[in-house]
Structures are given as structure tokens and as C-alpha cells.
Short mmCIF file of C-alpha atoms in Angstrom, two decimals:
data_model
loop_
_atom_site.label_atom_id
_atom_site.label_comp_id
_atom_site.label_asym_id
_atom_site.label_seq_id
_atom_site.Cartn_x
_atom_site.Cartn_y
_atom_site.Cartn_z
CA UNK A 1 -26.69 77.80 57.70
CA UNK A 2 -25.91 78.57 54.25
CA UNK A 3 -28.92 78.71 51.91
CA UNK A 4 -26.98 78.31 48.64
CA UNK A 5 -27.84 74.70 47.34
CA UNK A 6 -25.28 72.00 47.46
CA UNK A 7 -22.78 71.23 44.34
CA UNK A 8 -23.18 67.79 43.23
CA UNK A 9 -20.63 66.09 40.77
CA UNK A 10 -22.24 64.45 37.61
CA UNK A 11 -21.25 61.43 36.04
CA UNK A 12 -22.29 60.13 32.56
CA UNK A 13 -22.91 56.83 30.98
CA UNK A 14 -21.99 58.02 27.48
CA UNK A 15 -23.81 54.54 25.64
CA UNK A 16 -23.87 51.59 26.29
CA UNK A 17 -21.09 49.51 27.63
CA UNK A 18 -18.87 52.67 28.69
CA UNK A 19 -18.05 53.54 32.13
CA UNK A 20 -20.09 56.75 33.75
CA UNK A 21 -17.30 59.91 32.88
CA UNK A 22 -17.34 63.27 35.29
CA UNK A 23 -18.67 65.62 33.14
CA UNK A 24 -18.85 68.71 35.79
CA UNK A 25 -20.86 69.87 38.42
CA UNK A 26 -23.91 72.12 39.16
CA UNK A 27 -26.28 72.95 41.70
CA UNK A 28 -29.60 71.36 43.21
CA UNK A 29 -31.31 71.25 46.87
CA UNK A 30 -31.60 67.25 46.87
CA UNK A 31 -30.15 64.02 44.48
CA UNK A 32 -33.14 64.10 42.73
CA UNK A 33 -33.12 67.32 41.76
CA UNK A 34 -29.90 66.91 40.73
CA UNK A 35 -30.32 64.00 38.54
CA UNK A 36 -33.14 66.13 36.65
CA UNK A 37 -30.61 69.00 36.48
CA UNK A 38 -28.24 66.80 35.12
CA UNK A 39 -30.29 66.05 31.96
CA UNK A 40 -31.29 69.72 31.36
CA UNK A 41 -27.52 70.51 32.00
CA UNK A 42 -25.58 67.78 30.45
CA UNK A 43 -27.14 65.82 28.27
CA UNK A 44 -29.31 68.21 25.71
CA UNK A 45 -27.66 66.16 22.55
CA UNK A 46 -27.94 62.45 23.43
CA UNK A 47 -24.54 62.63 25.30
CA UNK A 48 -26.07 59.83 27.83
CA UNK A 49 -27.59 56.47 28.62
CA UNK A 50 -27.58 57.19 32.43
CA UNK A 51 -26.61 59.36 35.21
CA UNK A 52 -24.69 59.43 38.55
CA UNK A 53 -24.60 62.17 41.05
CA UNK A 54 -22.32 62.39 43.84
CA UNK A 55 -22.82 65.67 46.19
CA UNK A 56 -19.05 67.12 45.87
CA UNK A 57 -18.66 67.32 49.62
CA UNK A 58 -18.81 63.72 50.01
CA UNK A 59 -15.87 62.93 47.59
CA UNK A 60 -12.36 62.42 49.10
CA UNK A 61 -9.56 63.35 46.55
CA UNK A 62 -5.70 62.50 46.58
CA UNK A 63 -3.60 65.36 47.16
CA UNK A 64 -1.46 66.82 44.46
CA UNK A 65 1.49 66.75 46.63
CA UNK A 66 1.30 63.45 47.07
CA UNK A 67 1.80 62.82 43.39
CA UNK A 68 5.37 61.80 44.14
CA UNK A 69 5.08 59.10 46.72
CA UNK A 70 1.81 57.96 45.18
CA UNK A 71 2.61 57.39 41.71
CA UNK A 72 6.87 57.13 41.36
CA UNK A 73 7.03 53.75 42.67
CA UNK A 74 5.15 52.15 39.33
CA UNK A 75 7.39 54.06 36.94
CA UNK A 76 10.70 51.45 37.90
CA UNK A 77 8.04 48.57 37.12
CA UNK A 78 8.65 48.34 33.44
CA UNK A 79 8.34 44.75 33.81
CA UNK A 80 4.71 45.58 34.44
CA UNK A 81 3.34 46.26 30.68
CA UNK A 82 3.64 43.27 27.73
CA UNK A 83 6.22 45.33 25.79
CA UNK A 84 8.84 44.09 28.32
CA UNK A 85 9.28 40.68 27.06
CA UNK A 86 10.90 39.94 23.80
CA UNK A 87 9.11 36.94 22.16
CA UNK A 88 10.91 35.37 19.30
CA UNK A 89 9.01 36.49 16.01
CA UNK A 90 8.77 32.04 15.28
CA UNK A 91 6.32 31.81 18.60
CA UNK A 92 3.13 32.17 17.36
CA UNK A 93 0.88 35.09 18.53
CA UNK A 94 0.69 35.79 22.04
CA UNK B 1 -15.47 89.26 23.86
CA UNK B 2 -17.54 87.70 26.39
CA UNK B 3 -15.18 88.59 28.80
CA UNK B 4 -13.59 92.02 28.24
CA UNK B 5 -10.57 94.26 29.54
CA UNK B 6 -9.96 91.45 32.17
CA UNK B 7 -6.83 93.58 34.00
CA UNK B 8 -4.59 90.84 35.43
CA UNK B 9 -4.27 90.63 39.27
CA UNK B 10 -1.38 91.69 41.20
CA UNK B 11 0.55 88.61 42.54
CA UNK B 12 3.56 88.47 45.26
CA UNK B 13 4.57 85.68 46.08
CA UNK B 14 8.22 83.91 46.45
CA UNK B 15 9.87 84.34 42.95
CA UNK B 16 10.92 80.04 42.65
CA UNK B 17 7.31 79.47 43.30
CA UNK B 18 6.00 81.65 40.33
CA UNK B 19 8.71 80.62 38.27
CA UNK B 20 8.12 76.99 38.72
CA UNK B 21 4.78 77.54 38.14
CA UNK B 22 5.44 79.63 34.99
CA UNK B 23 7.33 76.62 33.98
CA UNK B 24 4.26 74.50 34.02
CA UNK B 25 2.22 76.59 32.21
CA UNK B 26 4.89 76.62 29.67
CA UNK B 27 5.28 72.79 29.16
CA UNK B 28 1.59 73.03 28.53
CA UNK B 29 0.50 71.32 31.70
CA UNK B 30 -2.90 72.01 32.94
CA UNK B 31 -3.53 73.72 36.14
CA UNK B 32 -5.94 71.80 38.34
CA UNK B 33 -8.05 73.55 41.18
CA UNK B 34 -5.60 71.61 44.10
CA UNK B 35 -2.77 72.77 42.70
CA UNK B 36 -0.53 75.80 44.30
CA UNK B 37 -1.17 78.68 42.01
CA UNK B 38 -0.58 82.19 42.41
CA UNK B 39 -2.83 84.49 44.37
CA UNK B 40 -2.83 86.66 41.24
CA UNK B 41 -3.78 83.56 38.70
CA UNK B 42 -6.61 83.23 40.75
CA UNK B 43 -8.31 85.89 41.19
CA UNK B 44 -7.78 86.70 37.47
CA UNK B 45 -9.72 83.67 36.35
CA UNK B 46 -12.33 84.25 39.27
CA UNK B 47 -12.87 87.64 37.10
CA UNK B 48 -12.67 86.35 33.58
CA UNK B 49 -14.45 83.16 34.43
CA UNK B 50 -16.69 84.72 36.07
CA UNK B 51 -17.73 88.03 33.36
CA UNK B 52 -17.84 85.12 30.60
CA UNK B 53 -20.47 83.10 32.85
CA UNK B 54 -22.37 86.21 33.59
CA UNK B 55 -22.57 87.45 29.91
CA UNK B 56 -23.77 83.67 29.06
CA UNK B 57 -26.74 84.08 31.34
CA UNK B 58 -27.47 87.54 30.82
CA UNK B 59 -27.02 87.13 26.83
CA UNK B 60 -30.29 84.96 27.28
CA UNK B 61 -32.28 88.24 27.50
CA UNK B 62 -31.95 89.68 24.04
CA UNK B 63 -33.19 86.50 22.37
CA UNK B 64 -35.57 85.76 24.65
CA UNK B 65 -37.52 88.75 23.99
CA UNK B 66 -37.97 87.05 20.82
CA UNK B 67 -38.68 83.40 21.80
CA UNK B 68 -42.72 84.13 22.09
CA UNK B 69 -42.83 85.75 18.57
CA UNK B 70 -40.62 83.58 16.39
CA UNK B 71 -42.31 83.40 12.99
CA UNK B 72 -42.71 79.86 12.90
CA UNK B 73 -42.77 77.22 15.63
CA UNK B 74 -39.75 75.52 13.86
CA UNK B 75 -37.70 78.99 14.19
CA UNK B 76 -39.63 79.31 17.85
CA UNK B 77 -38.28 75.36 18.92
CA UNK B 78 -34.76 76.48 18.12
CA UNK B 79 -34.61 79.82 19.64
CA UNK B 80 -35.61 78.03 22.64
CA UNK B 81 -33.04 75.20 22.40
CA UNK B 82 -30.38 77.96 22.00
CA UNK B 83 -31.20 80.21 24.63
CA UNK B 84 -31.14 76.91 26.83
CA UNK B 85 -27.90 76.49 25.77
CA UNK B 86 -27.02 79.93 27.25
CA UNK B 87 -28.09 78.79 30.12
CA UNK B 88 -25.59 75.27 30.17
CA UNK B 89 -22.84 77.48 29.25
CA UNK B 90 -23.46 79.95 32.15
CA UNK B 91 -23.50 76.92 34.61
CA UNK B 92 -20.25 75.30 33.25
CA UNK B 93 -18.55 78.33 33.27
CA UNK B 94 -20.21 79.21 37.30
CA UNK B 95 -18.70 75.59 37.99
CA UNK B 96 -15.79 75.95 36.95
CA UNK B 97 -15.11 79.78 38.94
CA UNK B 98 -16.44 77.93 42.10
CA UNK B 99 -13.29 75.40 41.74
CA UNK B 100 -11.12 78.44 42.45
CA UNK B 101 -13.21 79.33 45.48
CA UNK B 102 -15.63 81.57 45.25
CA UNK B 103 -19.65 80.22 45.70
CA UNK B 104 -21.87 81.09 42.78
CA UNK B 105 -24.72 82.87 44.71
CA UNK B 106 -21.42 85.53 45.29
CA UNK B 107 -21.12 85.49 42.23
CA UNK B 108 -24.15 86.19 41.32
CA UNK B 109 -24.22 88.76 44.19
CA UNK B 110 -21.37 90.45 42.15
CA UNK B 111 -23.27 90.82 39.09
CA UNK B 112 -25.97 92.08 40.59
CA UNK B 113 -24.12 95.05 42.70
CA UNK B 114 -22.61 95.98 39.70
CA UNK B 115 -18.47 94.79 40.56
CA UNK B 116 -18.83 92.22 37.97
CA UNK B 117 -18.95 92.76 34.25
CA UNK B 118 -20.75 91.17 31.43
CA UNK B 119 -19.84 91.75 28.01
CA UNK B 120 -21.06 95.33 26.43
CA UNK B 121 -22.70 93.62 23.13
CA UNK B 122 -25.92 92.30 25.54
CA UNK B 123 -26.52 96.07 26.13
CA UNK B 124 -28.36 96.31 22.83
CA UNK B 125 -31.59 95.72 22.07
CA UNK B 126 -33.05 93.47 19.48
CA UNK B 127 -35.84 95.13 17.42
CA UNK B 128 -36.09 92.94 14.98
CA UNK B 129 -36.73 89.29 13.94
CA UNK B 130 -33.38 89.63 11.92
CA UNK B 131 -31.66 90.99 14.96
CA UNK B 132 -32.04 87.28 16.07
CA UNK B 133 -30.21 86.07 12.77
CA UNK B 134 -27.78 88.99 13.35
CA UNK B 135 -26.55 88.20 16.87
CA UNK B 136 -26.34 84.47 15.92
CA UNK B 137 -24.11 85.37 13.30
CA UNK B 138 -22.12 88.09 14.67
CA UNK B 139 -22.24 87.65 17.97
CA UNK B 140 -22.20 84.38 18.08
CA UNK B 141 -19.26 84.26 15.68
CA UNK B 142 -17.49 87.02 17.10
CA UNK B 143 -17.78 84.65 21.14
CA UNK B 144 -16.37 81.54 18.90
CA UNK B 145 -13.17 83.41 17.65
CA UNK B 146 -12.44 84.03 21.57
CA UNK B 147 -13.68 80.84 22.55
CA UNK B 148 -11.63 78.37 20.47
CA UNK B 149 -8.37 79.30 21.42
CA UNK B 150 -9.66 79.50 25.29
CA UNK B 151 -9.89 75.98 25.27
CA UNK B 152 -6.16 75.74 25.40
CA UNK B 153 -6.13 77.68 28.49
CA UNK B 154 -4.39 76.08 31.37
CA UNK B 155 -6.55 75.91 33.70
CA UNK B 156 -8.06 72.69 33.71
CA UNK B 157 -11.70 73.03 34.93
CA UNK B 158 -11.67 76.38 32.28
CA UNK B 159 -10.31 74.81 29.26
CA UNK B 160 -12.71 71.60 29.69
CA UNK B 161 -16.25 73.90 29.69
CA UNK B 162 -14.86 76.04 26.61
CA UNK B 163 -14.25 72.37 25.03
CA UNK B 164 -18.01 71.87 25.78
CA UNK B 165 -19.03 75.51 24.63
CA UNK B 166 -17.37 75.28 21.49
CA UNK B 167 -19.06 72.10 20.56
CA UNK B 168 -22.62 73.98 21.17
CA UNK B 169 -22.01 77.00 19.72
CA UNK B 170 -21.15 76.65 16.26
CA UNK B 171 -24.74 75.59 15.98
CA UNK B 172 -25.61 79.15 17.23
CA UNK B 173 -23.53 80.68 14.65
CA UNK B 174 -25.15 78.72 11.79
CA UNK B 175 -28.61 79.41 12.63
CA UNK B 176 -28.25 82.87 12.94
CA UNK B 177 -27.03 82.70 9.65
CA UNK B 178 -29.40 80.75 8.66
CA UNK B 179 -32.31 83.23 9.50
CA UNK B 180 -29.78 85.69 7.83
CA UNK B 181 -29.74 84.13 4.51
CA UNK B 182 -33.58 83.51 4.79
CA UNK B 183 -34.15 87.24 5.42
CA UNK B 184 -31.48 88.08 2.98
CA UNK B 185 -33.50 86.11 -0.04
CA UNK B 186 -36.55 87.09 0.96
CA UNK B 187 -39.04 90.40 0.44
CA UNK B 188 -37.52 93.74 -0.29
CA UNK B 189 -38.85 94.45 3.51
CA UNK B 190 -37.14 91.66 4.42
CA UNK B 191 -33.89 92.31 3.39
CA UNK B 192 -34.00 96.26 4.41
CA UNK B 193 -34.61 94.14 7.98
CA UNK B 194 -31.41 92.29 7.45
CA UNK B 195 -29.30 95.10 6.40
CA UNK B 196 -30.84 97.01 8.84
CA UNK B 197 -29.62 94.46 11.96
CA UNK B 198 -26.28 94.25 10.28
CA UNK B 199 -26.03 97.98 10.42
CA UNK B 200 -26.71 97.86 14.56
CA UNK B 201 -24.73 94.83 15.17
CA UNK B 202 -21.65 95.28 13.40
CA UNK B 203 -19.90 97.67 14.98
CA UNK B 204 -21.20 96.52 18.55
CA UNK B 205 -19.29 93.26 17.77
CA UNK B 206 -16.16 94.57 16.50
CA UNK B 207 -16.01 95.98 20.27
CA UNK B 208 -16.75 92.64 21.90
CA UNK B 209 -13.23 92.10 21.55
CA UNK B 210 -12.08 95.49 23.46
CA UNK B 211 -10.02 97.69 22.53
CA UNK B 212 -6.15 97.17 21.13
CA UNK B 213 -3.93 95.42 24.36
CA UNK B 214 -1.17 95.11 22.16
CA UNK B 215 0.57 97.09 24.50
CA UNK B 216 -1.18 96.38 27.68
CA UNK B 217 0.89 95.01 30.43
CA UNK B 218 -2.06 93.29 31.77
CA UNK B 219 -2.52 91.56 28.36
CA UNK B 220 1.04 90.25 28.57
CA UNK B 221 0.43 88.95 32.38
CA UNK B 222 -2.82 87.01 30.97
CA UNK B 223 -0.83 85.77 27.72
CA UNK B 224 2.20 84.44 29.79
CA UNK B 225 -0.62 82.95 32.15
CA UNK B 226 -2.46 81.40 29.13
CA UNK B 227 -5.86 83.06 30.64
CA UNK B 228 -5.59 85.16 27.04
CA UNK B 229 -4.28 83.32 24.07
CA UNK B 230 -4.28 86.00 21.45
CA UNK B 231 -4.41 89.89 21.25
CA UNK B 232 -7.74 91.42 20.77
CA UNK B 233 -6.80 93.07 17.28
CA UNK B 234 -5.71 89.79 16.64
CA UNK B 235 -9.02 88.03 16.90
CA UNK B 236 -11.23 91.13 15.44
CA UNK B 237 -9.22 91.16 12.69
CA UNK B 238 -9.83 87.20 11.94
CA UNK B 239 -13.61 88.32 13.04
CA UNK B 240 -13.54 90.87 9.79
CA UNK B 241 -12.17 88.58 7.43
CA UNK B 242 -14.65 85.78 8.00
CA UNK B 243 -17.62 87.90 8.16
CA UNK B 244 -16.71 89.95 4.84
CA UNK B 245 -17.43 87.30 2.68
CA UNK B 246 -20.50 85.88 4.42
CA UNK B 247 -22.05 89.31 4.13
CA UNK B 248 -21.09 89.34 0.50
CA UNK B 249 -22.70 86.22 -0.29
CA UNK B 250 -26.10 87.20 1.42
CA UNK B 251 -25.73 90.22 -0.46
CA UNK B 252 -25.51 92.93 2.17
CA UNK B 253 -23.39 95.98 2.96
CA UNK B 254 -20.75 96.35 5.98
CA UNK B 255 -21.42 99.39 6.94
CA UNK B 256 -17.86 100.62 6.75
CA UNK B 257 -17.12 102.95 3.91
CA UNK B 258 -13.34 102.18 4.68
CA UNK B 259 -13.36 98.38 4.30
CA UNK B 260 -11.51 97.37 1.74
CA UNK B 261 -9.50 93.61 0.76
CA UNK B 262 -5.42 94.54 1.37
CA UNK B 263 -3.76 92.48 -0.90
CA UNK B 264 0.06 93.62 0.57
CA UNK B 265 -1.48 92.23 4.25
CA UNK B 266 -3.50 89.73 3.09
CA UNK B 267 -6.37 90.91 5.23
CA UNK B 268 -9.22 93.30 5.41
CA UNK B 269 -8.72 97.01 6.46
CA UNK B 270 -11.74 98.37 8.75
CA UNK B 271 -12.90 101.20 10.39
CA UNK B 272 -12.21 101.17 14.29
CA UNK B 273 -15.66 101.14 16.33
CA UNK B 274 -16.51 104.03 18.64
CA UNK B 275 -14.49 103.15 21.71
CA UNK B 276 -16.10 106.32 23.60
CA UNK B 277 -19.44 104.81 22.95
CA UNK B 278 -17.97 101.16 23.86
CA UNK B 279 -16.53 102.62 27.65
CA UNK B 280 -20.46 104.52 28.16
CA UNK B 281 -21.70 100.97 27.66
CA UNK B 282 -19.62 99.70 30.06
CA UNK B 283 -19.82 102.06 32.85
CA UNK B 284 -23.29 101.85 32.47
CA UNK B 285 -24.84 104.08 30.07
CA UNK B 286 -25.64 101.94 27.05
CA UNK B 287 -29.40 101.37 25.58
CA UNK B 288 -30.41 98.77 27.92
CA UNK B 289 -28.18 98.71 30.63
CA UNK B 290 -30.71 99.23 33.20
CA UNK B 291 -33.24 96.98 31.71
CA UNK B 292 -30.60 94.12 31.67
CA UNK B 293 -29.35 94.39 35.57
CA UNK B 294 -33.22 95.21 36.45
CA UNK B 295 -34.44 91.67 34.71
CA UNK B 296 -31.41 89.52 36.58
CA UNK B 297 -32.49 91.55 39.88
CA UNK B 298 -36.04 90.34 39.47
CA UNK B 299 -35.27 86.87 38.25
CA UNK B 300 -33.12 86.99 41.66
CA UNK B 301 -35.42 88.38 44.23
CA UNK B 302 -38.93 86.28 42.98
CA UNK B 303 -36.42 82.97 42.39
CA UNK B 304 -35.66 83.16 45.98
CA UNK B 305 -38.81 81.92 47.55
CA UNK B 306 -37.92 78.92 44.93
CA UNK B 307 -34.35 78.88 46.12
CA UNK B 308 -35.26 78.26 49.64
CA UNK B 309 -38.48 76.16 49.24
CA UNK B 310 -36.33 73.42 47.41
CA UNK B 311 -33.86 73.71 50.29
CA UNK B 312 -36.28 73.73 53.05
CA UNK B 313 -38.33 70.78 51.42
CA UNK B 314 -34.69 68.82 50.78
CA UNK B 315 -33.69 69.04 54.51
CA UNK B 316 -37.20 68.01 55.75
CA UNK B 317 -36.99 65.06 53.48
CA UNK B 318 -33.24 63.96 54.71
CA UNK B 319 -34.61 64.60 58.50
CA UNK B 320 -37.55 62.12 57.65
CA UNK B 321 -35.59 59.58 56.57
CA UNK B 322 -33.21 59.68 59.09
CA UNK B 323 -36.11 59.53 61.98
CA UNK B 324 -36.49 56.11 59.98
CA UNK B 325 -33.31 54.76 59.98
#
């Protein structure tokens, strides 16, 4: 078994009302340990409100060569975003 | 620089593959860890990545020796948070040389059988208070010339820790010069300190940023790659025309009878450093070499009772709680 600790991904509350952000990764034997490495690591300047750790082997990422397949089929959906529908300047804000 | 002479890795793969990927680089994308890259991109970074992180943690040393006899507790509280910092920046950069997959404890391992590098200005010892003031100044300032442009580097997990770096250090830089400019104003003793570090220091960080590549083919490999963004007489020469007039306003000398302002270039002229004394340090043979590797070799070998305790006491724990369950 390997002896090197486990890499844990770190995610930050930057204040309140923000989502948690990844901010990296580092090292530590347990979650605990990794939340208190977190602080030394990532937030010496008041960068956070709270933390999240996630040990990196338990995250499940899309491929990149899925990009295609995965993401193309929005692009045709203009009709998607506000900016698609011409309302007469006389209509009042909407 | 933190990283120096990084030669660039040989690469052979299928020509569309490295010319798509070329392509990339030059429409600015970034370079994620999942992505194909070459064989050669990769273990270049793995080398540069990894040098920079290993000159972060062992560039903790030379201030440390001074963190116990800071003059005041003020000066003492932020030699401490800056030599933390060291630390942070070592573990960014570690992080972000595992994404391209290599484990830190080999790189580590690396370091400490001498195949990897650290930069050749942590060789030199600090004798002084001032020295502290100097190396935040100098060396400090020489890292950030390197470092800013770096954070345009395409690869992803790379460019995003020299964002972070950059952020932290200028506060490096200004406290050095800080202690500088009290040293500078203070007692004749004083200031015969502060010339005195600027004397050791400045020609050790005109080589931080290695010797001319303008001509290196492993320069142009790293430049096309974005691992490099400028030449290194590029950045030393925008090193010696900041620092000139900083040392002019705390009133001390370069010690460079040669300097002088070129008003046809519209930049300093300098003396070149001692590259023979620059490739000693390297291979080994500068003032505290031995003293450098022998401190990370100790921190190593009495950590690892630490190392595995945590480990040990972490797996017990999860065993515990899953007899529970």
C-alpha cells in the first residue's frame, strides 16, 4: 500500500452568499486534516468563509473528448438566451 | 529564475497531433491535465514545475535561519508569515506537477537524490539581518519578473498557482525593501550592512535568470510551448532597470563599475555575472550546497514517523467507523 497521503480537492466559500470555488489541491492522511490544511494552505489572507474537501479520487470528471457530443447540441439553441426575442422598444421593460 | 536551464524534452509523436496541438497553444487556449499533450510537453513541465516547487520550499531555509533573531517581534511576525508563504507556493506548484502524473513524495525523492534542481540563488548564505531585506528585494523581485509572465503559460493547473503566487509575492518584495530602506537610513553600521548584502546578492540574482538562451534551441521549444514566455536576457535586463533606481534612492552602490544609463537603448548596461561560478553552484559546489540538501534530508527522514503516524491513525479511524456502520 502506498504510504504517500491522499490528495484532496479544496473548495472555498469566498464570503458570504458565493458558491464554494476549487481553489487546488494538497495533501493530508484524513478530511480533517485536510480541512486544517486547507486554512494554512488557502486561506492565509481572509480568502474564505468556509471550506469543502473532496478526496480527488472520489471525483468523476467528463472526458475532454467528449466535449463534442456533450456540449454542441446547446450551441443551435439560440432560442435559449433572452437576446433572441425582439421586443418592441413601446413594451415596457421586460 | 526559480526554475533554471529547463532543457525542453524530446517529443515524437505523429506530426497532425503536435501540430494541432501547437495550434491550441497558439489561439491561447489553456492546456488542461485530460487533455492529449505531447510526451515532450510533459515531461518539460514535470521538470520546470517541479525545480520552481522545490526552490519554493527549499528557499524557506535562508530566511528561516533568521526567523528566531528578527530584531523586533513585528519584523519576527512577518518573516514568519513569509516564509509560510514559501511553503503555500511550494504546495501549489507540487499540485499542480502531480496533475501531469508524477506523485509528490517522487518528487520529493528527486530532490533529494540530487536529479532535480532548485534554483542556484538558495545556495547562499544569509549573514546578515539585511541579507533578509536583500533577498526580499532582489530575490524576491528578480522570482516576480519570471513569475508574471508565467501566469500566461498554457498549462492550466500552472498558470492558475503563478496567478496565486504573484498575488503573494509582491508583498515579499516590498518588505524586503522595506527592511532595506530601514537599514539604508539608519546607523553608519547599518548601512555598511546594507551595502554589504547588496554587494553578495546582486550578482547571485542577475544569475537566477541563467545564462543568455537567445540562441538555445531548447529555449525556442519552451517559447513555442508557452512553458517560457520571454528570454532570460530579456527579463535580467528589466531586473537591472528596476533595481537601479531603487538602489539609488536608498542610497547604495551596485557593485558594477560598468553600469551605466544608455540613453541610445533606453536601458541600463551591466556587467555579466560569473557564469563559471553560477555552473559550480549548480553542480554542486556552491557555499551551502550541502547544508541545503542535508536540512531537506533531515526534515525528510525525522518527518516520516509523522508521515506514517497520520496515515496509520487515518486508516484505523475509517476501519472503526466502518465496524459501526
Amino acid at each position: 500500500m502506498s504510504n504517500e497521503w491522499p490528495l484532496w480537492e479544496i473548495f472555498i466559500r469566498g464570503q458570504h452568499g458565493m458558491a464554494h470555488r476549487h481553489v487546488g489541491s494538497l495533501h493530508a492522511p484524513d478530511a480533517d486534516m485536510a480541512i486544517k490544511n486547507a486554512r494554512d494552505v488557502y486561506t492565509r489572507r481572509n480568502e474564505g468563509v468556509s471550506i469543502w474537501v473532496v478526496e480527488a479520487a472520489r471525483i468523476t470528471a467528463s472526458s475532454p473528448s467528449d466535449k463534442g457530443p456533450m456540449y454542441d447540441p446547446a450551441r443551435s439553441k439560440v432560442y435559449r438566451h433572452p437576446t433572441f426575442f425582439d421586443i418592441p422598444d413601446d413594451v415596457e421593460p421586460m | 529564475m526559480y526554475a533554471q536551464m529547463i532543457q525542453s524534452e524530446k517529443t515524437d509523436e505523429d506530426p497532425r497531433a503536435l501540430a494541432e496541438f501547437q495550434a491550441r497553444i497558439d489561439r491561447g487556449e489553456k492546456i488542461e491535465p485530460k487533455d492529449w499533450m505531447p510526451e515532450g510537453y510533459r515531461r518539460t513541465l514535470i521538470r520546470q514545475i517541479g525545480q520552481h516547487a522545490h526552490s519554493e520550499i527549499v528557499g524557506q531555509l535562508p530566511e528561516g535561519n533568521w526567523i528566531t533573531r528578527a530584531p523586533t517581534l513585528e519584523r519576527k511576525a512577518i518573516l514568519l508569515a513569509k516564509v509560510q508563504d514559501e511553503a503555500g507556493h511550494g504546495l501549489y506548484l507540487y499540485c499542480a506537477a502531480e496533475t501531469l502524473g508524477i506523485s509528490r513524495d517522487a518528487l520529493t525523492e528527486k530532490l533529494l537524490d540530487g536529479s532535480m534542481k532548485y534554483s542556484s540563488i538558495f545556495n547562499y548564505p544569509t549573514l546578515t539581518w539585511a541579507d533578509m531585506g536583500a533577498v526580499g528585494w532582489l530575490v524576491d523581485g528578480a522570482a516576480i519578473m519570471n513569475q508574471v509572465p508565467l501566469q500566461r503559460t498554457s498549462f492550466g493547473p500552472y498558470s492558475r498557482a503563478m496567478i496565486r503566487i504573484c498575488k503573494e509575492e509582491s508583498f515579499h518584495q516590498r518588505q524586503g525593501y522595506d527592511i532595506m530602506m530601514k537599514m539604508a537610513n539608519g546607523t553608519p553600521e547599518q548601512r555598511r550592512m546594507a551595502q554589504n548584502a547588496l554587494d553578495r546578492f546582486w550578482y547571485p540574482s542577475l544569475m537566477m535568470f541563467g545564462p543568455s538562451d537567445a540562441e538555445s534551441v531548447h529555449s525556442a521549444q519552451n517559447m513555442a510551448w508557452k512553458i517560457k514566455i520571454n528570454t532570460n536576457d530579456e527579463l535580467r535586463q528589466k531586473f537591472v532597470d528596476q533595481t537601479v533606481p531603487q538602489a539609488e534612492y536608498l542610497g547604495l552602490t551596485i557593485p558594477d563599475p560598468d553600469l551605466k544609463w544608455n540613453a541610445e537603448t533606453g536601458h541600463y548596461d551591466f556587467s555579466e555575472p560569473d557564469w563559471t561560478e553560477f555552473f559550480d553552484v549548480l553542480k554542486g559546489d556552491g557555499p551551502c550546497n550541502a547544508e541545503r540538501m542535508e536540512a531537506r534530508r533531515k526534515a525528510w527522514d525525522e518527518g516520516a514517523w509523522v508521515r506514517e503516524g497520520l496515515l496509520a491513525h487515518a486508516r484505523k479511524k475509517r476501519a472503526a467507523k466502518t465496524a459501526a456502520e
